Tab-separated table of C-alpha atoms and ligand atoms in Angstrom:
chain	number	residue	atom	x	y	z
A	1	UNK	CA	78.127	58.832	80.220
A	2	UNK	CA	81.340	58.680	81.941
A	3	UNK	CA	81.978	58.677	85.691
A	4	UNK	CA	84.382	61.573	85.150
A	5	UNK	CA	82.175	63.815	83.840
A	6	UNK	CA	79.313	64.830	85.632
A	7	UNK	CA	76.379	68.033	84.808
A	8	UNK	CA	75.301	70.062	86.897
A	9	UNK	CA	72.894	73.404	87.230
A	10	UNK	CA	75.047	75.852	89.180
A	11	UNK	CA	79.042	75.495	89.831
A	12	UNK	CA	80.665	77.569	92.534
A	13	UNK	CA	84.379	77.662	92.636
A	14	UNK	CA	85.950	78.726	95.850
A	15	UNK	CA	84.229	79.051	99.938
A	16	UNK	CA	85.013	82.096	101.750
A	17	UNK	CA	82.224	83.931	102.267
A	18	UNK	CA	81.144	85.071	98.611
A	19	UNK	CA	81.264	81.176	97.774
A	20	UNK	CA	78.797	80.064	100.200
A	21	UNK	CA	76.337	83.304	100.312
A	22	UNK	CA	76.209	82.593	96.293
A	23	UNK	CA	74.916	79.004	97.773
A	24	UNK	CA	72.779	80.084	99.893
A	25	UNK	CA	70.493	81.949	97.473
A	26	UNK	CA	71.403	79.540	94.642
A	27	UNK	CA	70.709	76.555	96.555
A	28	UNK	CA	67.339	78.092	98.023
A	29	UNK	CA	65.691	78.822	94.337
A	30	UNK	CA	66.476	75.055	93.722
A	31	UNK	CA	69.551	75.153	91.669
A	32	UNK	CA	71.042	72.318	93.660
A	33	UNK	CA	74.908	74.092	93.405
A	34	UNK	CA	77.855	71.917	93.581
A	35	UNK	CA	80.897	73.580	95.395
A	36	UNK	CA	84.452	73.295	94.804
A	37	UNK	CA	86.092	74.499	98.049
A	38	UNK	CA	89.745	74.123	96.803
A	39	UNK	CA	93.079	74.424	98.737
A	40	UNK	CA	91.739	76.507	101.626
A	41	UNK	CA	88.065	75.468	102.592
A	42	UNK	CA	86.555	79.036	103.802
A	43	UNK	CA	89.342	81.132	102.604
A	44	UNK	CA	91.216	84.103	104.067
A	45	UNK	CA	88.956	83.940	106.679
A	46	UNK	CA	89.983	81.258	108.373
A	47	UNK	CA	93.675	83.172	108.669
A	48	UNK	CA	92.585	86.019	111.320
A	49	UNK	CA	91.609	85.393	114.511
A	50	UNK	CA	88.415	87.328	115.444
A	51	UNK	CA	85.977	88.620	113.675
A	52	UNK	CA	84.539	91.408	114.797
A	53	UNK	CA	83.026	93.695	112.086
A	54	UNK	CA	80.635	91.051	110.551
A	55	UNK	CA	76.975	92.204	111.186
A	56	UNK	CA	74.765	89.253	113.403
A	57	UNK	CA	77.353	88.775	115.629
A	58	UNK	CA	77.541	90.884	118.993
A	59	UNK	CA	80.295	88.991	120.683
A	60	UNK	CA	82.251	88.749	117.408
A	61	UNK	CA	83.581	84.753	115.922
A	62	UNK	CA	85.863	83.161	115.386
A	63	UNK	CA	86.834	83.457	111.450
A	64	UNK	CA	87.180	79.491	111.032
A	65	UNK	CA	83.625	78.699	113.162
A	66	UNK	CA	82.358	81.672	111.354
A	67	UNK	CA	83.294	79.564	107.968
A	68	UNK	CA	82.056	76.769	109.428
A	69	UNK	CA	79.113	78.363	110.017
A	70	UNK	CA	78.547	79.672	106.509
A	71	UNK	CA	78.842	75.828	105.547
A	72	UNK	CA	76.840	74.240	107.860
A	73	UNK	CA	74.002	76.895	106.333
A	74	UNK	CA	74.627	76.472	102.917
A	75	UNK	CA	74.785	72.697	103.738
A	76	UNK	CA	70.848	72.909	105.741
A	77	UNK	CA	69.720	73.901	101.297
A	78	UNK	CA	71.509	70.933	100.021
A	79	UNK	CA	74.338	72.745	98.393
A	80	UNK	CA	76.859	69.594	97.847
A	81	UNK	CA	80.294	70.607	98.889
A	82	UNK	CA	82.703	68.982	97.841
A	83	UNK	CA	87.144	69.042	98.716
A	84	UNK	CA	88.495	70.017	95.149
A	85	UNK	CA	90.863	72.511	92.726
A	86	UNK	CA	89.306	73.587	89.754
A	87	UNK	CA	92.144	73.119	87.279
A	88	UNK	CA	91.190	74.161	84.144
A	89	UNK	CA	88.191	75.608	82.544
A	90	UNK	CA	86.648	75.166	79.179
A	91	UNK	CA	83.821	78.208	79.089
A	92	UNK	CA	81.243	78.740	76.396
A	93	UNK	CA	80.816	81.898	74.880
A	94	UNK	CA	77.656	80.837	73.475
A	95	UNK	CA	74.342	82.037	76.031
A	96	UNK	CA	73.028	78.590	77.023
A	97	UNK	CA	76.144	76.408	76.497
A	98	UNK	CA	78.012	74.526	78.383
A	99	UNK	CA	80.223	75.226	80.659
A	100	UNK	CA	83.252	72.616	81.860
A	101	UNK	CA	85.515	73.085	84.874
A	102	UNK	CA	88.231	69.769	85.400
A	103	UNK	CA	88.400	69.446	89.508
A	104	UNK	CA	92.025	68.070	90.413
A	105	UNK	CA	92.701	67.434	86.661
A	106	UNK	CA	90.887	64.331	86.282
A	107	UNK	CA	86.975	64.439	87.127
A	108	UNK	CA	84.776	67.032	85.016
A	109	UNK	CA	81.712	69.657	85.640
A	110	UNK	CA	79.795	70.786	82.744
A	111	UNK	CA	77.565	73.138	84.325
A	112	UNK	CA	74.831	75.681	82.861
A	113	UNK	CA	76.056	78.479	84.963
A	114	UNK	CA	79.530	79.006	86.828
A	115	UNK	CA	80.215	81.521	89.727
A	116	UNK	CA	83.996	82.305	90.496
A	117	UNK	CA	84.506	82.734	93.975
A	118	UNK	CA	88.224	81.975	94.104
A	119	UNK	CA	89.264	85.299	96.379
A	120	UNK	CA	92.310	86.728	96.662
A	121	UNK	CA	95.667	85.965	97.989
A	122	UNK	CA	97.166	88.330	100.695
A	123	UNK	CA	101.439	89.135	99.574
A	124	UNK	CA	103.888	88.330	102.564
A	125	UNK	CA	107.489	89.130	102.611
A	126	UNK	CA	108.139	85.419	102.986
A	127	UNK	CA	110.419	85.771	105.874
A	128	UNK	CA	110.512	82.430	108.073
A	129	UNK	CA	109.929	84.561	110.714
A	130	UNK	CA	107.161	85.852	109.325
A	131	UNK	CA	105.505	82.536	108.400
A	132	UNK	CA	106.571	81.284	112.143
A	133	UNK	CA	104.611	84.286	113.961
A	134	UNK	CA	101.477	84.547	111.682
A	135	UNK	CA	98.559	84.691	113.940
A	136	UNK	CA	100.772	85.675	116.691
A	137	UNK	CA	100.913	89.475	115.839
A	138	UNK	CA	101.714	88.568	112.145
A	139	UNK	CA	98.815	89.980	110.077
A	140	UNK	CA	97.450	90.785	106.945
A	141	UNK	CA	94.330	93.327	107.586
A	142	UNK	CA	94.251	96.328	109.569
A	143	UNK	CA	90.799	96.383	109.635
A	144	UNK	CA	90.243	92.878	111.126
A	145	UNK	CA	93.055	92.291	113.999
A	146	UNK	CA	94.029	96.190	114.392
A	147	UNK	CA	91.599	96.094	117.634
A	148	UNK	CA	93.626	93.959	119.423
A	149	UNK	CA	96.714	96.234	119.616
A	150	UNK	CA	94.573	99.033	120.902
A	151	UNK	CA	97.220	101.135	122.595
A	152	UNK	CA	99.957	99.106	121.221
A	153	UNK	CA	103.170	100.313	118.730
A	154	UNK	CA	102.589	98.261	115.374
A	155	UNK	CA	104.520	98.667	112.066
A	156	UNK	CA	103.089	98.639	108.562
A	157	UNK	CA	105.134	97.186	106.141
A	158	UNK	CA	104.478	98.646	102.439
A	159	UNK	CA	103.934	102.121	100.843
A	160	UNK	CA	100.844	101.971	98.409
A	161	UNK	CA	96.791	103.456	99.108
A	162	UNK	CA	95.648	100.016	101.377
A	163	UNK	CA	99.129	100.212	103.447
A	164	UNK	CA	98.702	104.021	103.812
A	165	UNK	CA	95.281	103.456	104.932
A	166	UNK	CA	95.513	100.330	107.284
A	167	UNK	CA	98.671	102.635	108.544
A	168	UNK	CA	96.338	105.593	109.196
A	169	UNK	CA	93.847	103.468	110.451
A	170	UNK	CA	95.560	101.658	113.579
A	171	UNK	CA	96.809	105.600	114.394
A	172	UNK	CA	93.655	105.805	115.420
A	173	UNK	CA	93.774	102.954	117.576
A	174	UNK	CA	97.163	102.095	118.530
A	175	UNK	CA	100.093	104.455	120.602
A	176	UNK	CA	102.264	104.146	117.784
A	177	UNK	CA	102.527	103.353	113.778
A	178	UNK	CA	105.844	103.431	112.423
A	179	UNK	CA	105.628	102.571	108.282
A	180	UNK	CA	108.366	100.805	106.817
A	181	UNK	CA	108.891	102.555	103.553
A	182	UNK	CA	111.107	100.090	100.713
A	183	UNK	CA	111.701	103.303	98.543
A	184	UNK	CA	112.684	106.548	99.144
A	185	UNK	CA	108.853	107.837	98.176
A	186	UNK	CA	105.849	106.225	98.516
A	187	UNK	CA	103.416	104.733	95.785
A	188	UNK	CA	100.418	105.803	97.244
A	189	UNK	CA	97.850	109.007	96.430
A	190	UNK	CA	98.821	111.923	97.185
A	191	UNK	CA	95.951	112.441	99.317
A	192	UNK	CA	96.429	109.039	101.106
A	193	UNK	CA	100.143	110.439	101.378
A	194	UNK	CA	98.870	113.848	102.814
A	195	UNK	CA	96.714	111.770	105.400
A	196	UNK	CA	100.154	110.609	106.674
A	197	UNK	CA	102.206	112.503	106.707
A	198	UNK	CA	99.599	115.042	108.317
A	199	UNK	CA	98.528	111.892	111.349
A	200	UNK	CA	100.707	112.469	114.385
A	201	UNK	CA	101.244	108.711	115.946
A	202	UNK	CA	102.392	107.944	112.463
A	203	UNK	CA	106.677	107.615	111.048
A	204	UNK	CA	107.404	106.650	108.025
A	205	UNK	CA	110.758	105.375	107.698
A	206	UNK	CA	111.676	105.470	104.451
A	207	UNK	CA	114.227	102.964	102.136
A	208	UNK	CA	113.717	100.508	105.587
A	209	UNK	CA	113.305	96.692	104.934
A	210	UNK	CA	111.902	94.594	107.564
A	211	UNK	CA	114.464	92.383	108.242
A	212	UNK	CA	113.299	89.826	110.691
A	213	UNK	CA	110.285	89.775	112.930
A	214	UNK	CA	111.350	88.969	116.805
A	215	UNK	CA	109.605	86.720	119.237
A	216	UNK	CA	109.170	83.051	119.982
A	217	UNK	CA	104.958	83.088	119.672
A	218	UNK	CA	103.765	86.057	119.640
A	219	UNK	CA	105.402	89.653	118.368
A	220	UNK	CA	107.985	91.342	120.241
A	221	UNK	CA	109.389	93.275	118.196
A	222	UNK	CA	110.924	93.694	114.377
A	223	UNK	CA	114.527	94.596	113.164
A	224	UNK	CA	114.749	96.244	110.011
A	225	UNK	CA	117.283	97.545	107.792
A	226	UNK	CA	118.701	100.695	105.886
A	227	UNK	CA	118.966	100.206	103.076
A	228	UNK	CA	120.733	102.243	101.790
A	229	UNK	CA	123.192	102.519	104.291
A	230	UNK	CA	122.698	98.441	105.567
A	231	UNK	CA	122.525	99.916	108.941
A	232	UNK	CA	119.624	98.005	111.381
A	233	UNK	CA	117.937	98.667	114.491
A	234	UNK	CA	115.120	97.181	116.835
A	235	UNK	CA	112.075	98.783	117.376
A	236	UNK	CA	109.587	97.203	119.871
A	237	UNK	CA	105.954	96.575	118.739
A	238	UNK	CA	103.541	93.763	119.188
A	239	UNK	CA	102.114	93.986	116.135
A	240	UNK	CA	102.936	93.682	112.331
A	241	UNK	CA	100.845	94.313	109.480
A	242	UNK	CA	101.946	93.229	106.086
A	243	UNK	CA	99.826	95.448	103.809
A	244	UNK	CA	102.548	94.900	100.359
A	245	UNK	CA	99.302	94.190	98.225
A	246	UNK	CA	96.889	91.233	97.760
A	247	UNK	CA	97.054	88.550	94.354
A	248	UNK	CA	93.100	87.532	92.756
A	249	UNK	CA	93.103	84.417	92.591
A	250	UNK	CA	92.911	84.244	88.761
A	251	UNK	CA	95.592	82.419	87.209
A	252	UNK	CA	92.930	80.054	85.747
A	253	UNK	CA	91.068	82.453	84.143
A	254	UNK	CA	93.993	84.086	82.193
A	255	UNK	CA	93.264	84.730	78.539
A	256	UNK	CA	89.903	83.729	79.210
A	257	UNK	CA	87.566	86.234	81.072
A	258	UNK	CA	88.241	89.977	81.463
A	259	UNK	CA	90.869	90.838	83.798
A	260	UNK	CA	92.359	93.904	84.926
A	261	UNK	CA	96.000	95.104	84.971
A	262	UNK	CA	96.159	93.766	88.383
A	263	UNK	CA	94.443	90.316	87.742
A	264	UNK	CA	91.229	90.969	88.847
A	265	UNK	CA	88.121	89.749	86.630
A	266	UNK	CA	86.230	92.327	85.396
A	267	UNK	CA	82.200	92.235	85.951
A	268	UNK	CA	79.816	94.227	84.348
A	269	UNK	CA	78.596	97.683	85.880
A	270	UNK	CA	76.982	96.813	89.095
A	271	UNK	CA	75.956	93.478	88.118
A	272	UNK	CA	78.216	90.068	89.465
A	273	UNK	CA	78.486	89.223	85.066
A	274	UNK	CA	82.053	88.680	83.261
A	275	UNK	CA	82.022	89.125	79.396
A	276	UNK	CA	80.856	85.635	79.389
A	277	UNK	CA	77.007	84.234	79.652
A	278	UNK	CA	76.637	82.481	82.043
A	279	UNK	CA	80.080	82.527	84.206
A	280	UNK	CA	79.672	85.094	87.106
A	281	UNK	CA	82.134	86.180	89.549
A	282	UNK	CA	82.114	87.618	93.073
A	283	UNK	CA	84.070	88.407	96.388
A	284	UNK	CA	87.774	89.131	96.539
A	285	UNK	CA	88.738	87.908	93.197
A	286	UNK	CA	86.448	91.012	91.318
A	287	UNK	CA	86.749	93.610	94.111
A	288	UNK	CA	90.559	95.012	95.220
A	289	UNK	CA	88.575	98.356	96.672
A	290	UNK	CA	86.488	96.985	99.640
A	291	UNK	CA	88.104	93.292	100.521
A	292	UNK	CA	85.305	93.081	103.865
A	293	UNK	CA	83.623	89.659	104.795
A	294	UNK	CA	80.618	91.449	104.484
A	295	UNK	CA	80.736	93.130	100.835
A	296	UNK	CA	82.143	89.278	99.606
A	297	UNK	CA	79.098	88.209	100.560
A	298	UNK	CA	76.609	90.439	99.766
A	299	UNK	CA	78.162	90.096	96.189
A	300	UNK	CA	77.865	86.007	96.425
A	301	UNK	CA	74.365	86.757	96.722
A	302	UNK	CA	74.059	88.481	93.996
A	303	UNK	CA	75.966	86.238	91.733
A	304	UNK	CA	73.995	84.102	92.410
A	305	UNK	CA	70.541	86.165	91.663
A	306	UNK	CA	72.713	86.683	88.644
A	307	UNK	CA	72.914	82.858	88.072
A	308	UNK	CA	69.134	82.186	88.466
A	309	UNK	CA	67.856	85.253	86.221
A	310	UNK	CA	70.087	84.091	83.989
A	311	UNK	CA	69.156	80.613	83.853
A	312	UNK	CA	65.456	81.253	84.101
A	313	UNK	CA	65.125	82.823	80.649
A	314	UNK	CA	66.868	80.500	79.014
A	315	UNK	CA	63.917	77.854	80.308
B	1	NDP	P1	100.224	98.348	95.618
B	1	NDP	O1	100.808	97.363	94.627
B	1	NDP	O2	99.726	100.032	95.219
B	1	NDP	O3	101.957	98.694	96.614
B	1	NDP	C1	101.716	98.056	97.143
B	1	NDP	C2	102.767	98.016	98.413
B	1	NDP	O4	103.819	97.191	98.471
B	1	NDP	C3	104.190	99.380	97.200
B	1	NDP	O5	104.155	100.454	97.773
B	1	NDP	C4	105.233	98.255	96.675
B	1	NDP	O6	106.539	98.952	97.490
B	1	NDP	C5	104.912	97.100	98.305
B	1	NDP	N1	106.245	95.970	98.229
B	1	NDP	C6	105.792	95.701	97.527
B	1	NDP	N2	106.265	94.000	97.886
B	1	NDP	C7	107.541	94.808	99.529
B	1	NDP	C8	108.164	94.175	99.699
B	1	NDP	N3	108.524	92.934	99.273
B	1	NDP	N4	108.541	94.972	100.877
B	1	NDP	C9	108.370	96.066	101.066
B	1	NDP	N5	107.356	96.347	100.182
B	1	NDP	C10	106.980	95.843	99.254
B	1	NDP	O7	99.068	97.348	96.590
B	1	NDP	P2	98.009	98.227	97.108
B	1	NDP	O8	97.113	96.742	97.947
B	1	NDP	O9	98.025	99.264	97.966
B	1	NDP	O10	96.721	98.400	96.075
B	1	NDP	C11	96.233	97.690	95.418
B	1	NDP	C12	95.354	98.585	94.812
B	1	NDP	O11	94.276	99.274	95.239
B	1	NDP	C13	95.682	99.433	93.862
B	1	NDP	O12	95.409	100.276	92.979
B	1	NDP	C14	95.271	101.067	95.027
B	1	NDP	O13	95.504	101.970	94.679
B	1	NDP	C15	93.954	100.282	94.912
B	1	NDP	N6	93.241	100.649	96.332
B	1	NDP	C16	93.025	101.993	96.524
B	1	NDP	C17	92.086	101.833	98.086
B	1	NDP	C18	90.969	103.406	97.850
B	1	NDP	O14	91.465	104.126	96.819
B	1	NDP	N7	90.832	104.041	99.170
B	1	NDP	C19	92.259	101.635	98.952
B	1	NDP	C20	93.619	100.234	99.016
B	1	NDP	C21	94.142	100.010	97.432
B	1	NDP	P3	107.246	99.833	95.967
B	1	NDP	O15	106.023	101.047	96.155
B	1	NDP	O16	108.626	99.939	96.113
B	1	NDP	O17	107.138	98.902	95.088
């Protein structure tokens, strides 16, 4: 066998909560999982500050430490965690078939079962000031970070269901929420829009875009621009929540696995099974609805159990 080909039982692609939960369960089931972390080991949680909503951490924990703990726990049961990026997949469509996954363009892993936990990436606007102040008041997750802005003024950028949900969630904590909507109407469902318009401390600015986030190391305000009149004005806020959608990390699986029209992997019923036998998906890569660390970890566990049952049935 060539050095660049390795045969294993169970491969996990991605290292967020779903990946590590899958690893813990798969390792304890003696599937000897190998995990490739991707370019952002630990996933999205490593870009948040404090995690206060994961059960078991009564005092909260920072995202990076939490993911290090996930990793330690997976390694305690001998998960082989490796830094590397899956660059190509050649999945079998037969029960018991071998799935080939290329890592970093050169090494080939041949696996009997593959668990995909490549997650999703929050979209940002791409402004330099937004990039500079990520973690200093710019966030893409109100559920994760909203609490830090209690009794303060914040803005939310976006007009879909996520933006509407985040804005109404924040309105319960913050003094005032201003939503920036780039068109003269919102994309969010009517029910969500009603919730927005019925919230007293929530103001919607239509035809308005974020021009710049103000502040050197922490957010001190924003400059917004009316895209009809080009008028600009500043708003004093301490938090900026970008809610313009997420992009599932599924480029690699295009044309191979079933996806919905926004690129999320489709799994069968309540299971983590994809349309190909022995290929499972868990976490945000297949969930645009809940997107929480705890729900991702839950589906990661499910994927390992599904993989274990699949492999057991082959024997
Ligand atoms: P969407 O793609 O539905 O909405 C993204 C929003 O961001 C749009 O309003 C869009 O504006 C706006 N936007 C995009 N780019 C920019 C930009 N550069 N500047 C300003 N605004 C921008 O994403 P969501 O995350 O809201 O929702 C994703 C899916 O998940 C949807 O199907 C949604 O229904 C679903 N969902 C359902 C929930 C529920 O049912 N409770 C909760 C959350 C999500 P424009 O409208 O002008 O294109």
